[in-house]
Coordinates of C-alpha atoms in Angstrom, one line a residue:
X665 CA 0.0 0.0 0.0
X666 CA 3.1 2.2 0.3
X667 CA 2.0 4.1 3.5
X668 CA 3.6 5.2 6.7
X669 CA 3.2 3.2 9.9
X670 CA -0.1 3.9 11.6
X671 CA -0.2 6.7 14.1
X672 CA 0.3 5.1 17.6
X673 CA -1.8 5.0 20.7
X674 CA 0.1 7.6 22.7
X675 CA 1.4 7.4 26.2
X676 CA -0.3 9.2 29.0
X677 CA 0.6 12.8 29.5
X678 CA 4.0 13.3 31.0
X679 CA 2.9 16.2 33.1
X680 CA -0.2 18.2 33.8
X681 CA -0.6 22.0 33.6
X682 CA -2.0 24.0 36.5
X683 CA -5.7 23.7 36.8
X684 CA -7.8 26.3 35.1
X685 CA -9.4 28.9 37.4
X686 CA -12.9 27.9 38.5
X687 CA -14.4 31.1 37.2
X688 CA -13.0 30.4 33.7
X689 CA -12.9 26.7 33.0
X690 CA -11.1 25.2 30.0
X691 CA -13.3 24.8 27.0
X692 CA -14.8 21.6 25.6
X693 CA -14.7 21.5 21.9
X694 CA -17.4 19.0 21.6
X695 CA -20.8 18.1 23.0
X696 CA -21.2 21.3 25.0
X697 CA -24.8 22.5 24.7
X698 CA -24.3 25.8 26.5
X699 CA -21.6 27.3 24.3
X700 CA -21.8 30.7 22.8
X701 CA -21.4 31.1 19.0
X702 CA -17.7 30.9 18.0
X703 CA -16.2 34.2 17.0
X704 CA -14.3 32.7 14.1
X705 CA -12.3 29.7 12.9
X706 CA -8.6 29.7 13.6
X707 CA -6.1 27.7 11.7
X708 CA -3.0 26.6 13.7
X709 CA 0.2 25.8 11.8
X710 CA 2.8 23.7 13.7
X711 CA 6.6 23.6 13.3
X712 CA 9.3 22.3 15.7
X713 CA 13.0 23.1 16.0
X714 CA 16.0 21.2 17.5
X715 CA 14.0 18.1 18.5
X716 CA 15.6 15.2 20.3
X717 CA 17.2 12.6 18.0
X718 CA 16.0 9.2 19.2
X719 CA 17.1 7.2 16.1
X720 CA 20.4 5.5 15.9
X721 CA 21.1 5.5 12.2
X722 CA 18.9 8.4 11.1
X723 CA 17.0 11.3 12.7
X724 CA 13.7 11.3 14.5
X725 CA 10.4 10.9 12.6
X726 CA 8.2 13.5 14.4
X727 CA 4.5 13.8 14.7
X728 CA 2.5 16.3 16.8
X729 CA -0.7 15.5 18.6
X730 CA -3.0 18.3 19.8
X731 CA -5.2 17.8 22.9
X732 CA -7.9 20.1 24.1
X733 CA -9.2 20.3 27.6
X734 CA -12.8 19.5 28.5
X735 CA -14.8 22.4 29.8
X736 CA -16.6 20.2 32.3
X737 CA -14.3 17.5 33.4
X738 CA -10.9 19.2 32.8
X739 CA -9.8 16.0 31.0
X740 CA -7.5 16.2 28.0
X741 CA -9.1 14.9 24.8
X742 CA -7.2 14.4 21.5
X743 CA -8.2 16.8 18.8
X744 CA -6.0 15.8 15.9
X745 CA -2.6 14.8 14.6
X746 CA -0.1 16.2 12.1
X747 CA 1.4 13.9 9.5
X748 CA 4.7 12.1 10.2
X749 CA 7.8 13.6 8.6
X750 CA 10.7 11.3 8.2
X751 CA 14.3 12.0 9.3
X752 CA 14.2 15.6 10.5
X753 CA 14.7 17.5 13.8
X754 CA 13.2 20.7 12.4
X755 CA 9.8 19.7 10.9
X756 CA 7.3 22.1 9.2
X757 CA 4.0 20.2 9.3
X758 CA 1.6 20.6 6.4
X759 CA -1.5 19.4 8.2
X760 CA -3.2 22.2 10.1
X761 CA -5.5 22.3 13.2
X762 CA -8.7 24.3 12.7
X763 CA -10.3 25.4 15.9
X764 CA -13.4 27.3 16.8
X765 CA -12.3 30.4 18.7
X766 CA -14.3 31.7 21.7
X767 CA -13.0 35.1 22.8
X768 CA -14.6 35.0 26.2
X769 CA -13.2 31.5 27.1
X770 CA -9.8 30.2 27.9
X771 CA -9.2 27.4 25.5
X772 CA -6.3 25.3 26.9
X773 CA -4.2 23.3 24.4
X774 CA -1.5 20.7 24.8
X775 CA 0.9 19.7 22.1
X776 CA 2.7 16.3 22.4
X777 CA 5.5 15.4 20.1
X778 CA 6.3 11.8 19.3
X779 CA 8.9 9.9 17.3
X780 CA 7.0 7.5 15.0
X781 CA 9.3 4.7 13.7
X782 CA 7.6 1.4 14.3
X783 CA 4.8 -0.2 12.3
X784 CA 3.4 -1.3 15.7
X785 CA 1.5 0.8 18.2
X786 CA 3.8 3.1 20.2
X787 CA 3.2 3.8 23.9
X788 CA 6.6 3.6 25.4
X789 CA 8.2 6.7 27.0
X790 CA 11.2 6.4 24.7
X791 CA 9.1 7.6 21.8
X792 CA 8.1 10.8 23.6
X793 CA 9.9 13.9 22.4
X794 CA 8.3 16.5 24.6
X795 CA 5.1 18.6 25.2
X796 CA 4.0 22.2 25.6
X797 CA 0.9 23.7 27.3
X798 CA -0.6 27.0 26.3
X799 CA -3.9 28.7 25.6
X800 CA -5.3 29.4 22.1
X801 CA -5.5 33.1 23.1
X802 CA -1.7 33.1 23.6
X803 CA -1.1 32.0 20.0
X804 CA -3.6 34.6 18.6
X805 CA -2.2 37.3 20.8
X806 CA 1.5 36.7 20.1
X807 CA 3.4 39.0 17.8
X808 CA 2.3 38.3 14.3
X809 CA -0.1 35.7 15.8
X810 CA 3.0 33.5 16.3
X811 CA 4.5 32.0 19.5
X812 CA 7.5 29.7 20.2
X813 CA 7.5 27.6 23.4
X814 CA 10.1 25.2 24.8
X815 CA 9.1 21.5 24.8
X816 CA 9.4 19.8 28.2
X817 CA 8.7 16.5 29.7
X818 CA 12.0 14.5 29.1
X819 CA 14.0 14.8 32.3
X820 CA 17.6 16.0 31.9
X821 CA 17.3 16.8 28.2
X822 CA 16.6 19.9 26.1
X823 CA 13.7 18.9 24.0
X824 CA 13.8 21.8 21.5
X825 CA 10.9 24.2 20.8
X826 CA 7.5 24.2 19.1
X827 CA 6.4 27.1 16.9
X828 CA 2.7 27.8 16.5
X829 CA 1.1 30.3 14.0
X830 CA -2.5 31.2 14.1
X831 CA -4.6 32.7 11.2
X832 CA -8.3 33.5 10.9
X833 CA -9.8 31.5 8.1
X834 CA -11.9 33.1 5.4
X835 CA -15.1 31.6 4.1
X836 CA -13.7 30.7 0.7
X837 CA -14.8 27.2 -0.3
X838 CA -13.1 26.9 -3.7
X839 CA -10.8 24.0 -4.5
X840 CA -7.9 24.5 -6.9
X841 CA -6.5 21.5 -8.9
X842 CA -3.2 21.9 -10.7
X843 CA -0.4 20.0 -12.3
X844 CA 3.2 21.1 -12.7
X845 CA 6.3 19.8 -14.4
X846 CA 9.9 21.0 -14.5
X847 CA 12.7 21.1 -17.0
X848 CA 16.5 21.1 -16.7
X849 CA 16.7 21.2 -12.9
X850 CA 20.1 21.2 -11.3
X851 CA 21.7 17.9 -10.8
X852 CA 22.2 17.2 -7.0
X853 CA 22.9 13.5 -6.7
X854 CA 26.5 12.2 -7.2
X855 CA 25.5 8.8 -8.6
X856 CA 22.2 9.9 -10.3
X857 CA 20.3 13.0 -11.2
X858 CA 17.9 14.5 -8.8
X859 CA 14.8 13.4 -6.9
X860 CA 12.7 16.6 -7.1
X861 CA 9.6 17.6 -5.1
X862 CA 7.8 20.9 -4.6
X863 CA 6.9 22.7 -1.3
X864 CA 4.2 25.4 -1.4
X865 CA 4.2 28.3 1.1
X866 CA 1.8 31.2 1.5
X867 CA 3.1 34.5 2.7
X868 CA 2.3 36.2 6.0
X869 CA 2.0 39.9 6.8
X870 CA 5.3 39.9 8.7
X871 CA 7.2 38.6 5.6
X872 CA 7.4 35.0 6.8
X873 CA 5.9 32.0 5.0
X874 CA 3.6 29.2 6.1
X875 CA 3.8 25.8 4.5
X876 CA 0.6 24.6 2.9
X877 CA 1.4 21.7 0.5
X878 CA 4.1 19.2 -0.6
X879 CA 4.1 17.2 -3.8
X880 CA 5.3 13.6 -4.2
X881 CA 8.9 12.9 -5.1
X882 CA 9.7 12.0 -8.7
X883 CA 12.9 9.8 -8.6
X884 CA 16.1 10.3 -10.6
X885 CA 15.1 12.9 -13.2
X886 CA 15.8 16.5 -14.0
X887 CA 12.6 16.8 -15.9
X888 CA 9.9 15.7 -13.5
X889 CA 6.2 15.7 -14.1
X890 CA 4.2 15.7 -10.8
X891 CA 0.8 14.2 -10.4
X892 CA -2.2 16.6 -10.4
X893 CA -3.3 17.6 -6.9
X894 CA -6.1 19.5 -5.3
X895 CA -5.7 22.1 -2.5
X896 CA -8.3 24.4 -0.9
X897 CA -7.9 28.0 -2.0
X898 CA -8.2 28.9 1.6
X899 CA -5.1 26.9 2.4
X900 CA -3.2 28.4 -0.6
X901 CA -4.0 32.1 0.0
X902 CA -6.9 32.3 2.5
X903 CA -9.1 34.1 0.0
X904 CA -6.5 36.8 -0.9
X905 CA -5.9 36.2 -4.6
X906 CA -2.9 38.5 -4.7
X907 CA -1.1 37.0 -1.7
X908 CA 2.4 35.8 -2.5
X909 CA 2.8 32.1 -2.9
X910 CA 6.4 30.8 -2.7
X911 CA 7.3 27.4 -4.2
X912 CA 10.6 25.8 -3.3
X913 CA 12.1 23.0 -5.3
X914 CA 14.1 20.3 -3.4
X915 CA 16.1 17.2 -4.2
X916 CA 15.0 14.5 -1.8
X917 CA 17.6 12.7 0.3
X918 CA 16.9 9.6 2.4
X919 CA 18.5 11.1 5.5
X920 CA 16.1 14.1 5.5
X921 CA 18.8 16.6 4.5
X922 CA 17.0 17.6 1.3
X923 CA 19.0 19.7 -1.1
X924 CA 17.6 23.1 -2.1
X925 CA 17.5 23.5 -5.9
X926 CA 15.7 26.8 -6.1
X927 CA 12.5 28.8 -5.7
X928 CA 10.0 31.1 -7.4
X929 CA 7.0 33.1 -6.4
X930 CA 3.6 33.6 -7.8
X931 CA 0.0 34.3 -6.6
X932 CA -3.3 32.6 -6.9
X933 CA -4.4 35.2 -9.4
X934 CA -1.4 34.4 -11.6
X935 CA -1.8 30.7 -11.2
X936 CA -5.4 31.0 -12.4
X937 CA -4.2 32.3 -15.7
X938 CA -3.0 28.8 -16.6
X939 CA -6.6 27.9 -17.2
X940 CA -6.1 29.5 -20.7
X941 CA -2.3 29.1 -21.2
X942 CA 0.9 27.4 -19.9
X943 CA 2.8 29.5 -17.4
X944 CA 6.6 29.0 -17.1
X945 CA 8.5 30.1 -13.9
X946 CA 12.3 30.4 -13.6
X947 CA 13.7 28.4 -10.6
X948 CA 16.3 30.6 -9.0
X949 CA 18.9 29.8 -6.3
X950 CA 19.9 33.1 -4.6
X951 CA 23.2 31.7 -3.4
X952 CA 24.2 30.5 -6.8
X953 CA 23.1 33.8 -8.3
X954 CA 25.4 35.8 -6.0
X955 CA 28.4 33.5 -6.6
X956 CA 28.2 33.0 -10.4
X957 CA 28.1 36.0 -12.7
X958 CA 26.9 33.9 -15.6
X959 CA 24.2 32.2 -13.6
X960 CA 20.8 32.1 -15.4
X961 CA 18.6 29.7 -13.4
X962 CA 18.4 26.3 -11.9
X963 CA 15.7 25.1 -14.3
X964 CA 12.1 26.0 -15.0
X965 CA 8.8 24.9 -13.7
X966 CA 5.7 24.9 -15.9
X967 CA 2.1 25.0 -14.7
X968 CA 0.5 22.6 -17.1
X969 CA -3.1 22.9 -15.9
X970 CA -5.2 24.8 -13.3
X971 CA -8.9 24.5 -12.5
X972 CA -11.1 25.7 -9.7
X973 CA -14.2 23.9 -8.4
X974 CA -16.5 24.9 -5.6
X975 CA -16.6 22.8 -2.4
X976 CA -20.2 21.9 -1.7
X977 CA -21.5 21.2 1.8
X978 CA -24.1 18.8 2.9
X979 CA -26.7 21.5 3.0
X980 CA -25.8 22.4 -0.6
X981 CA -26.6 18.9 -1.7
X982 CA -29.9 18.8 0.3
X983 CA -30.9 22.1 -1.2
X984 CA -30.1 20.8 -4.6
X985 CA -32.6 18.0 -4.2
X986 CA -30.5 15.1 -3.0
X987 CA -32.5 12.5 -0.9
X988 CA -31.0 10.3 1.7
X989 CA -31.9 6.6 1.7
X990 CA -31.4 5.1 5.2
X991 CA -30.8 1.3 5.6
X992 CA -30.3 -0.5 9.0
X993 CA -28.5 -3.7 9.7
X994 CA -28.6 -5.2 13.2
X995 CA -26.3 -7.9 14.7
X996 CA -28.3 -10.9 15.8
X997 CA -25.3 -13.1 16.8
X998 CA -25.3 -15.1 20.0
X999 CA -22.5 -13.0 21.6
X1000 CA -25.1 -10.4 22.4
X1001 CA -26.6 -12.7 25.0
X1002 CA -30.1 -14.2 25.5
X1003 CA -32.6 -11.4 24.8
X1004 CA -34.7 -12.7 27.7
X1005 CA -31.9 -12.0 30.2
X1006 CA -31.1 -8.5 31.6
X1007 CA -27.4 -8.9 30.7
X1008 CA -28.2 -9.1 27.0
X1009 CA -27.6 -6.2 24.8
X1010 CA -30.9 -7.1 23.1
X1011 CA -32.8 -7.2 26.4
X1012 CA -36.3 -5.7 26.0
X1013 CA -36.7 -4.0 29.3
X1014 CA -40.1 -2.4 30.1
X1015 CA -38.2 0.6 31.6
X1016 CA -35.6 1.5 29.0
X1017 CA -34.4 0.8 25.5
X1018 CA -31.7 -1.7 24.8
X1019 CA -28.2 -0.6 23.7
X1020 CA -29.2 -1.5 20.1
X1021 CA -32.5 0.3 20.2
X1022 CA -30.8 3.4 21.7
X1023 CA -28.2 3.6 18.9
X1024 CA -30.8 3.0 16.3
X1025 CA -33.1 5.7 17.6
X1026 CA -30.3 8.2 18.2
X1027 CA -28.9 8.0 14.6
X1028 CA -32.1 7.2 12.8
X1029 CA -34.2 10.0 14.1
X1030 CA -31.7 12.5 12.7
X1031 CA -31.2 10.9 9.3
X1032 CA -34.9 10.3 8.7
X1033 CA -35.6 14.0 8.4
X1034 CA -33.7 13.9 5.1
X1035 CA -35.6 10.8 3.7
X1036 CA -38.7 12.0 1.9
X1037 CA -40.7 8.7 2.0
X1038 CA -39.6 7.7 5.6
X1039 CA -39.4 4.1 4.4
X1040 CA -36.3 2.4 5.7
X1041 CA -35.1 -1.1 4.6
X1042 CA -34.1 -2.9 7.8
X1043 CA -32.1 -6.2 8.0
X1044 CA -30.6 -8.5 10.5
X1045 CA -27.6 -10.7 10.3
X1046 CA -26.1 -13.7 12.1
X1047 CA -29.3 -15.4 13.1
X1048 CA -31.1 -18.8 12.5
X1049 CA -34.4 -18.3 10.8
X1050 CA -37.5 -20.3 11.4
X1051 CA -38.8 -22.8 10.5
X1052 CA -35.8 -24.7 9.0
X1053 CA -33.1 -23.0 11.1
X1054 CA -31.2 -21.5 8.1
X1055 CA -28.4 -19.1 9.0
X1056 CA -28.9 -15.7 7.4
X1057 CA -26.6 -12.7 7.2
X1058 CA -29.1 -10.5 5.5
X1059 CA -32.8 -11.1 6.4
X1060 CA -35.5 -8.5 6.5
X1061 CA -36.6 -7.6 10.0
X1062 CA -40.2 -7.4 8.8
X1063 CA -40.0 -10.9 7.3
X1064 CA -40.9 -9.6 3.8
X1065 CA -38.2 -10.4 1.3
X1066 CA -40.0 -8.5 -1.5
X1067 CA -40.4 -5.3 0.5
X1068 CA -38.0 -4.9 3.5
X1069 CA -39.1 -1.3 4.1
X1070 CA -40.3 -0.2 7.5
X1071 CA -42.4 2.9 8.1
X1072 CA -40.2 5.4 10.0
X1073 CA -37.8 4.6 12.9
X1074 CA -40.7 3.4 15.0
X1075 CA -41.5 0.9 12.3
X1076 CA -37.9 -0.3 12.3
X1077 CA -37.9 -0.7 16.1
X1078 CA -41.2 -2.6 16.0
X1079 CA -39.8 -5.0 13.4
X1080 CA -36.6 -5.4 15.4
X1081 CA -38.5 -6.3 18.5
X1082 CA -40.6 -8.8 16.6
X1083 CA -37.6 -10.4 15.1
X1084 CA -36.0 -10.9 18.5
X1085 CA -39.1 -13.0 19.4
X1086 CA -38.9 -15.2 16.4
X1087 CA -35.3 -15.8 15.3
X1088 CA -32.5 -17.6 17.2
X1089 CA -29.3 -15.6 17.8
X1090 CA -26.4 -17.5 16.3
X1091 CA -23.4 -16.3 14.2
X1092 CA -20.8 -15.6 12.8
X1093 CA -20.6 -11.8 12.3
X1094 CA -20.6 -11.0 8.6
X1095 CA -20.8 -7.4 7.3
X1096 CA -20.0 -7.9 3.7
X1097 CA -23.5 -9.2 2.5
X1098 CA -25.4 -6.2 3.7
X1099 CA -22.8 -3.7 2.6
X1100 CA -22.8 -5.2 -0.9
X1101 CA -26.7 -5.1 -0.9
X1102 CA -26.8 -1.4 -0.3
X1103 CA -23.8 -0.8 -2.7
X1104 CA -25.8 -2.5 -5.5
X1105 CA -28.6 0.0 -5.0
X1106 CA -26.2 2.9 -4.8
X1107 CA -24.4 1.9 -8.0
X1108 CA -27.6 2.5 -10.0
X1109 CA -27.5 6.2 -9.1
X1110 CA -25.3 8.5 -11.0
X1111 CA -27.1 11.9 -11.1
X1112 CA -26.6 12.9 -7.5
X1113 CA -30.3 12.6 -6.7
X1114 CA -30.0 9.8 -4.1
X1115 CA -27.5 9.2 -1.3
X1116 CA -27.4 5.9 0.7
X1117 CA -26.6 5.6 4.4
X1118 CA -26.1 2.2 5.9
X1119 CA -26.2 1.9 9.7
X1120 CA -24.6 -1.3 11.0
X1121 CA -25.0 -1.9 14.8
X1122 CA -22.9 -4.7 16.2
X1123 CA -21.1 -5.9 19.4
X1124 CA -18.8 -8.6 18.1
X1125 CA -15.6 -9.3 16.2
X1126 CA -15.9 -9.1 12.4
X1127 CA -15.7 -12.6 11.1
X1128 CA -15.4 -11.8 7.4
X1129 CA -12.7 -9.1 7.7
X1130 CA -11.2 -9.6 4.2
X1131 CA -14.6 -9.5 2.5
X1132 CA -15.7 -6.5 4.6
X1133 CA -12.5 -4.6 3.5
X1134 CA -13.2 -5.4 -0.1
X1135 CA -16.8 -4.4 0.2
X1136 CA -16.0 -1.0 1.8
X1137 CA -13.2 -0.3 -0.8
X1138 CA -15.6 -1.2 -3.6
X1139 CA -18.3 1.0 -2.2
X1140 CA -16.0 4.0 -1.6
X1141 CA -16.7 5.5 -5.1
X1142 CA -20.5 5.2 -4.7
X1143 CA -22.9 7.7 -3.3
X1144 CA -23.1 5.9 0.1
X1145 CA -21.9 6.1 3.6
X1146 CA -21.4 3.3 6.1
X1147 CA -21.9 3.9 9.8
X1148 CA -20.7 1.1 12.1
X1149 CA -21.8 1.5 15.7
X1150 CA -20.2 -0.7 18.3
X1151 CA -22.3 -1.4 21.4
X1152 CA -21.5 -3.1 24.7
X1153 CA -18.5 -3.0 27.0
X1154 CA -16.0 -4.6 24.6
X1155 CA -12.8 -2.8 23.8
X1156 CA -12.3 -1.9 20.2
X1157 CA -9.1 -2.5 18.4
X1158 CA -8.6 -1.0 14.9
X1159 CA -7.9 -3.0 11.9
X1160 CA -6.6 -0.9 9.0
X1161 CA -8.4 -0.5 5.7
X1162 CA -6.3 0.3 2.6
X1163 CA -6.3 4.0 1.7
X1164 CA -8.6 4.7 -1.2
X1165 CA -7.0 7.9 -2.6
X1166 CA -4.6 10.7 -1.9
X1167 CA -0.8 10.7 -1.7
X1168 CA 0.9 7.4 -1.1
X1169 CA 3.4 8.7 1.5
X1170 CA 6.2 9.3 -1.0
X1171 CA 9.5 10.3 0.4
X1172 CA 9.6 14.0 0.9
X1173 CA 5.8 14.3 1.0
X1174 CA 3.7 14.2 4.1
X1175 CA 2.3 10.9 5.3
X1176 CA 0.3 9.7 8.2
X1177 CA -3.3 10.9 8.9
X1178 CA -3.5 13.6 6.3
X1179 CA -3.8 14.4 2.6
X1180 CA -4.8 17.4 0.6
X1181 CA -7.8 15.4 -0.7
X1182 CA -8.9 14.2 -4.1
X1183 CA -12.6 14.4 -3.9
X1184 CA -13.2 18.1 -3.3
X1185 CA -16.5 18.7 -1.8
X1186 CA -18.1 15.4 -2.8
X1187 CA -19.9 14.0 0.3
X1188 CA -18.9 10.6 -0.9
X1189 CA -15.4 11.3 0.3
X1190 CA -14.7 9.1 3.3
X1191 CA -15.0 10.5 6.7
X1192 CA -15.5 9.0 10.1
X1193 CA -17.8 9.9 12.9
X1194 CA -16.9 8.7 16.4
X1195 CA -19.4 8.9 19.1
X1196 CA -19.9 7.4 22.6
X1197 CA -22.6 7.2 25.2
X1198 CA -21.5 9.9 27.6
X1199 CA -23.7 9.5 30.6
X1200 CA -22.8 11.9 33.4
X1201 CA -22.6 9.0 35.8
X1202 CA -20.1 7.1 33.7
X1203 CA -16.8 6.5 35.5
X1204 CA -13.8 8.2 34.3
X1205 CA -11.6 6.2 32.0
X1206 CA -8.1 6.6 30.6
X1207 CA -8.1 8.8 27.5
X1208 CA -7.0 6.8 24.5
X1209 CA -6.1 9.0 21.4
X1210 CA -8.8 9.6 18.8
X1211 CA -7.6 11.5 15.7
X1212 CA -9.8 14.2 14.4
X1213 CA -10.4 16.5 11.4
X1214 CA -12.7 19.3 10.6
X1215 CA -16.2 18.8 9.3
X1216 CA -17.6 20.9 6.4
X1217 CA -21.3 20.5 7.1
X1218 CA -23.5 19.5 9.9
X1219 CA -26.6 17.3 9.6
X1220 CA -28.5 19.5 12.0
X1221 CA -26.3 22.4 13.1
X1222 CA -24.0 25.0 11.4
X1223 CA -20.7 23.8 10.2
X1224 CA -18.3 23.2 13.0
X1225 CA -15.3 21.2 14.1
X1226 CA -15.5 18.8 17.0
X1227 CA -12.8 16.5 18.4
X1228 CA -13.2 12.9 19.4
X1229 CA -13.8 12.2 23.0
X1230 CA -12.5 9.6 25.5
X1231 CA -15.0 6.8 25.5
X1232 CA -16.5 5.2 28.6
X1233 CA -17.7 1.7 28.7
X1234 CA -20.1 1.9 25.7
X1235 CA -18.2 3.2 22.7
X1236 CA -19.8 3.9 19.3
X1237 CA -17.8 4.0 16.2
X1238 CA -19.5 5.4 13.1
X1239 CA -17.8 5.1 9.7
X1240 CA -17.9 7.4 6.7
X1241 CA -20.4 10.1 7.3
X1242 CA -20.0 13.8 6.9
X1243 CA -21.4 16.2 9.5
X1244 CA -21.6 16.4 13.3
X1245 CA -24.6 14.5 14.7
X1246 CA -26.4 15.9 17.7
X1247 CA -27.5 12.6 19.2
X1248 CA -29.2 14.0 22.3
X1249 CA -28.2 15.1 25.8
X1250 CA -26.3 11.9 26.6
X1251 CA -24.4 11.5 23.3
X1252 CA -21.5 13.3 21.8
X1253 CA -20.2 13.0 18.2
X1254 CA -17.2 14.1 16.2
X1255 CA -15.9 13.8 12.7
X1256 CA -12.8 12.1 11.4
X1257 CA -11.4 12.5 7.8
X1258 CA -10.1 9.0 7.9
X1259 CA -11.2 5.4 7.4
X1260 CA -11.6 3.2 10.4
X1261 CA -12.5 -0.4 10.9
X1262 CA -12.9 -1.8 14.4
X1263 CA -12.9 -5.2 16.2
X1264 CA -14.2 -5.5 19.7
X1265 CA -12.1 -7.5 22.2
X1266 CA -12.0 -8.0 25.9
X1267 CA -11.6 -4.9 28.1
X1268 CA -8.1 -4.3 29.2
X1269 CA -7.7 -4.9 33.0
X1270 CA -4.9 -2.3 33.2
X1271 CA -6.3 0.4 31.0
X1272 CA -10.0 0.0 31.6
X1273 CA -12.7 0.2 29.0
X1274 CA -12.1 2.5 26.1
X1275 CA -10.8 2.5 22.5
X1276 CA -7.3 1.9 21.3
X1277 CA -7.2 3.4 17.8
X1278 CA -5.1 4.1 14.8
X1279 CA -5.8 6.0 11.7
X1280 CA -5.3 6.0 7.9
X1281 CA -5.4 8.8 5.4
X1282 CA -8.4 9.2 3.1
X1283 CA -10.1 11.7 0.8
X1284 CA -11.4 14.8 2.5

């Protein structure tokens, strides 16, 4: 697959900052119902300098993880991660953190830096490079909205510094797609030519530059042609079309000491002229120009193509007439327990809904508002059906093979309860049949008029992992989303799914949980929603990392960004849906621009119930 090792579950915080004053508690970025309207969205760019070198034969491979502090519990919750950059002690990360800024609140942030080398999960202290605590207001209020803080947390060692830059984001929703090539670049390798790649920067008001994109590396050539790539115009120039864009050309070296070939400057307005004609830029190396009187250039870069598309939100699609088609699949395997026993996840208590019914009602009541006919196909899997005891992994809950539709969520619940009385819970847990069923229906739609959402509620280990992976990959290009909700006290371990698009983690380009995206504003692009049952009475549990990325549209609220939360004993994982779901007073939700696949396992006696997770890049 050609990707970097998965981001690790990280160690517990090395230290804790002073507690926030009682009169001004630290904010919670998610699930707070009593929040004021955010003043603006702030983009945080992260760089580090003089990091610890923990690798024997190379340099560290750093990654930064951002944590935010809960407004109510004061607990630290992971908000997001940068990409991993190989072999460098002075990384400039491409991936940004986009935060809602509340002027009247103190929003405490914690930045942890890790060395990511192994393909296995990393949780050992030796992988920790340091951490820094500060408030979002400190970054915004710094000179030029920039601050530099020392990294601490490794006793007896200087950990280097972290540099943070804040910028208010514009409302520009355009996506630029471009392709570039170069000609006659300088030769930098002794035994070969050069391995060139490009780094894009946007200028700041104080004359500095902020990194915003890296291309892939093209090996052993002085005339590279880079793959087309897409980048939000907001990232390239933040809506200022005349803002200077600097592009550096480097020769990639395995040890991270990339050789500078040259640079040139342009602007978004100038780049956009390539929609009608090729634009050629001279690549200049200032040092060579000063030393050599006859120096002309270090090659040229040609902009082959440039196009701009609008990034549409969920609301845009709904306004345009897109209808959601909601399908439900419920796990009827024996691992859920006897439905007649109170310990069963399917137990039909006269006083409260079962875990399955709660999840179905919470998600379904939101999505049904966007389904015009309110008829929902509902299936079960993993049960023995009467009278002959045939095992089925896709049976209609209403016992009607010709018409599996149920009238509204209440109709689905009624059919679910009726099925519990008639079928025998059995096994194994197969996801692929019902995924393929919905995918076949979605494949018939090509005009954007219909969008399919499949909700799978389960408690157990996926038995057909290979087939499920193949089904999800096959469905990734279709107008459908898959929501997988895990119920019960089991611990969830992630099983990777191959990345479907985006950069392949080429040397010199970013890798890890990030990419510039290749699907623009298409809601079919893969995202993940992670939610959990957050009852106030739930005991505190260790915070396992949950990566996060911004959402572009909300199913029932204005666009916002919301981080994942530390799960108590009843985690829910929801795959591939765009938007923040408001699941009610006891539920919290957040979006991930990554693919996830989870398998429940026994709770850890040392860490307690929760989720150990890893992430993969995907389209955004």
